[in-house]
mmCIF file of C-alpha atoms in Angstrom:
data_model
loop_
_atom_site.group_PDB
_atom_site.id
_atom_site.type_symbol
_atom_site.label_atom_id
_atom_site.label_comp_id
_atom_site.label_asym_id
_atom_site.label_seq_id
_atom_site.Cartn_x
_atom_site.Cartn_y
_atom_site.Cartn_z
ATOM 1 C CA MET A 180 50.457 56.360 202.786
ATOM 2 C CA GLY A 181 51.702 53.078 204.098
ATOM 3 C CA PHE A 182 55.405 53.761 204.646
ATOM 4 C CA ALA A 183 54.320 57.276 206.324
ATOM 5 C CA CYS A 184 51.986 55.399 208.822
ATOM 6 C CA ALA A 185 54.547 52.449 209.446
ATOM 7 C CA SER A 186 57.262 54.494 209.996
ATOM 8 C CA LEU A 187 55.280 56.277 212.634
ATOM 9 C CA LEU A 188 54.004 53.300 214.219
ATOM 10 C CA SER A 189 57.676 51.825 214.292
ATOM 11 C CA GLU A 190 58.929 53.203 217.552
ATOM 12 C CA TYR A 191 55.192 52.976 218.959
ATOM 13 C CA PRO A 192 55.774 50.150 221.658
ATOM 14 C CA TYR A 193 58.846 52.041 223.156
ATOM 15 C CA SER A 194 57.406 54.935 223.145
ATOM 16 C CA GLY A 195 53.706 55.574 223.798
ATOM 17 C CA ASN A 196 53.866 59.339 222.633
ATOM 18 C CA THR A 197 54.020 59.389 218.771
ATOM 19 C CA LEU A 198 53.172 62.839 218.414
ATOM 20 C CA PRO A 199 57.001 63.910 218.006
ATOM 21 C CA ARG A 200 57.854 61.745 215.725
ATOM 22 C CA PHE A 201 54.678 62.601 213.497
ATOM 23 C CA ARG A 202 55.723 66.273 213.583
ATOM 24 C CA GLN A 203 59.341 65.215 212.278
ATOM 25 C CA ARG A 204 57.649 63.108 209.711
ATOM 26 C CA ILE A 205 55.837 66.113 208.272
ATOM 27 C CA ILE A 206 58.631 68.577 208.511
ATOM 28 C CA GLY A 207 60.629 66.266 206.893
ATOM 29 C CA ALA A 208 58.265 65.486 204.083
ATOM 30 C CA VAL A 209 57.667 69.202 203.071
ATOM 31 C CA ALA A 210 61.373 69.843 203.676
ATOM 32 C CA GLY A 211 62.606 67.318 201.316
ATOM 33 C CA SER A 212 59.656 67.781 199.236
ATOM 34 C CA PHE A 213 60.882 71.412 198.948
ATOM 35 C CA ALA A 214 64.534 70.552 198.275
ATOM 36 C CA PHE A 215 64.034 68.191 195.740
ATOM 37 C CA TYR A 216 61.740 70.738 193.823
ATOM 38 C CA LEU A 217 64.097 73.369 193.934
ATOM 39 C CA LEU A 218 67.074 70.836 192.816
ATOM 40 C CA TYR A 219 65.014 69.577 189.852
ATOM 41 C CA LEU A 220 64.386 72.996 188.682
ATOM 42 C CA ILE A 221 68.245 74.487 189.184
ATOM 43 C CA ILE A 222 69.849 71.524 187.958
ATOM 44 C CA PRO A 223 69.965 70.438 184.186
ATOM 45 C CA GLU A 224 67.806 67.701 183.021
ATOM 46 C CA SER A 225 70.177 65.326 182.331
ATOM 47 C CA MET A 226 71.844 65.566 186.087
ATOM 48 C CA HIS A 227 67.819 64.512 187.362
ATOM 49 C CA SER A 228 68.524 61.243 187.507
ATOM 50 C CA LEU A 229 71.011 61.440 189.694
ATOM 51 C CA LEU A 230 68.691 63.042 192.670
ATOM 52 C CA GLY A 231 67.465 59.680 194.001
ATOM 53 C CA PRO A 232 71.098 58.310 194.534
ATOM 54 C CA LEU A 233 72.328 61.297 196.217
ATOM 55 C CA GLY A 234 69.227 61.364 198.252
ATOM 56 C CA GLY A 235 70.215 57.405 199.300
ATOM 57 C CA LEU A 236 73.976 58.509 199.545
ATOM 58 C CA CYS A 237 73.046 61.695 201.999
ATOM 59 C CA LEU A 238 70.373 59.332 203.614
ATOM 60 C CA GLY A 239 73.375 57.321 205.077
ATOM 61 C CA PHE A 240 74.868 60.000 206.781
ATOM 62 C CA CYS A 241 71.589 61.290 208.893
ATOM 63 C CA THR A 242 70.798 60.244 212.059
ATOM 64 C CA ASP A 243 67.777 62.228 213.007
ATOM 65 C CA TYR A 244 64.699 60.681 211.861
ATOM 66 C CA ARG A 245 63.559 64.100 209.998
ATOM 67 C CA TYR A 246 66.717 64.451 208.155
ATOM 68 C CA LYS A 247 65.686 60.710 207.222
ATOM 69 C CA THR A 248 62.842 61.550 206.177
ATOM 70 C CA ALA A 249 63.663 64.222 204.343
ATOM 71 C CA MET A 250 66.524 62.460 202.234
ATOM 72 C CA ASN A 251 64.055 59.609 201.858
ATOM 73 C CA CYS A 252 61.912 62.120 199.265
ATOM 74 C CA PHE A 253 64.499 62.468 196.805
ATOM 75 C CA GLY A 254 64.250 58.499 195.674
ATOM 76 C CA ALA A 255 60.294 58.574 195.284
ATOM 77 C CA LEU A 256 60.297 61.795 194.047
ATOM 78 C CA MET A 257 62.673 61.007 191.101
ATOM 79 C CA LEU A 258 60.416 57.984 190.405
ATOM 80 C CA GLY A 259 57.206 59.960 191.242
ATOM 81 C CA ALA A 260 58.375 62.898 188.810
ATOM 82 C CA GLY A 261 58.344 60.400 185.404
ATOM 83 C CA ILE A 262 54.886 59.253 186.734
ATOM 84 C CA TYR A 263 52.830 62.540 187.657
ATOM 85 C CA GLY A 264 55.463 65.433 186.711
ATOM 86 C CA ILE A 265 57.334 67.238 189.361
ATOM 87 C CA GLN A 266 54.665 69.373 190.830
ATOM 88 C CA GLY A 267 52.292 66.714 191.271
ATOM 89 C CA ALA A 268 54.824 64.395 192.458
ATOM 90 C CA VAL A 269 55.319 66.855 195.321
ATOM 91 C CA LEU A 270 51.796 67.500 196.102
ATOM 92 C CA LEU A 271 51.466 64.184 196.236
ATOM 93 C CA ARG A 272 54.057 63.290 198.587
ATOM 94 C CA ILE A 273 53.273 65.731 200.959
ATOM 95 C CA PHE A 274 49.334 64.642 201.187
ATOM 96 C CA ASP A 275 49.781 61.087 201.222
ATOM 97 C CA THR A 276 52.681 61.513 204.338
ATOM 98 C CA LEU A 277 49.827 64.157 205.768
ATOM 99 C CA LEU A 278 47.254 61.409 205.274
ATOM 100 C CA GLY A 279 49.421 58.628 206.332
ATOM 101 C CA GLY A 280 51.136 59.775 209.220
ATOM 102 C CA THR A 281 47.569 61.384 210.339
ATOM 103 C CA PHE A 282 45.651 57.795 210.434
ATOM 104 C CA GLY A 283 49.122 56.293 212.419
ATOM 105 C CA LEU A 284 48.554 58.815 214.971
ATOM 106 C CA ILE A 285 44.967 58.405 215.536
ATOM 107 C CA PHE A 286 45.702 54.772 214.948
ATOM 108 C CA ALA A 287 48.394 55.099 218.004
ATOM 109 C CA THR A 288 46.304 57.119 220.171
ATOM 110 C CA LEU A 289 43.134 54.702 220.075
ATOM 111 C CA PHE A 290 45.352 51.864 220.389
ATOM 112 C CA HIS A 291 47.317 53.052 223.350
ATOM 113 C CA ARG A 292 44.276 54.107 225.193
ATOM 114 C CA LEU A 293 41.864 51.464 224.165
ATOM 115 C CA VAL A 294 44.080 48.063 224.437
ATOM 116 C CA ALA A 295 47.557 49.111 225.783
ATOM 117 C CA VAL A 296 46.358 50.869 228.881
ATOM 118 C CA ARG A 297 43.729 48.040 229.711
ATOM 119 C CA PHE A 298 45.812 45.364 229.305
ATOM 120 C CA LEU A 299 48.982 46.871 231.235
ATOM 121 C CA SER A 300 46.634 47.800 234.120
ATOM 122 C CA ARG A 301 45.439 44.365 234.217
ATOM 123 C CA SER A 302 48.998 42.777 234.068
ATOM 124 C CA LYS A 303 50.421 45.154 236.743
ATOM 125 C CA ALA A 304 47.414 44.475 238.929
ATOM 126 C CA ALA A 305 48.065 40.793 238.699
ATOM 127 C CA GLU A 306 51.515 41.313 239.463
ATOM 128 C CA LEU A 307 50.908 42.991 242.742
ATOM 129 C CA HIS A 308 48.292 40.164 244.079
#
């Protein structure tokens, strides 16, 4: 949840609207989790340990945020599958991403409305006088 929130907020000062990044984060987490789940079921068990490095390799070729999010799921789900089982890890990844992203979106919105707008409007008014 913390990584989802931090990743969402990492672009905040440069972009006042975090909603597009929130959507991309959710789409990437769902798509990456389902891709991992399908590959996990299809490939032999002896090759499951290669899914994490495969995700890391593919992550290096990604330029779009949603694809990076999808590939980032592979390493996390490889570790999580050993602890929670494949279904538990996938569900937990999607739920935690949704919860962390929602918190980040709410935080950015409230922060922008309550703090940033007030300070920005004061500093701009001071510049004009």
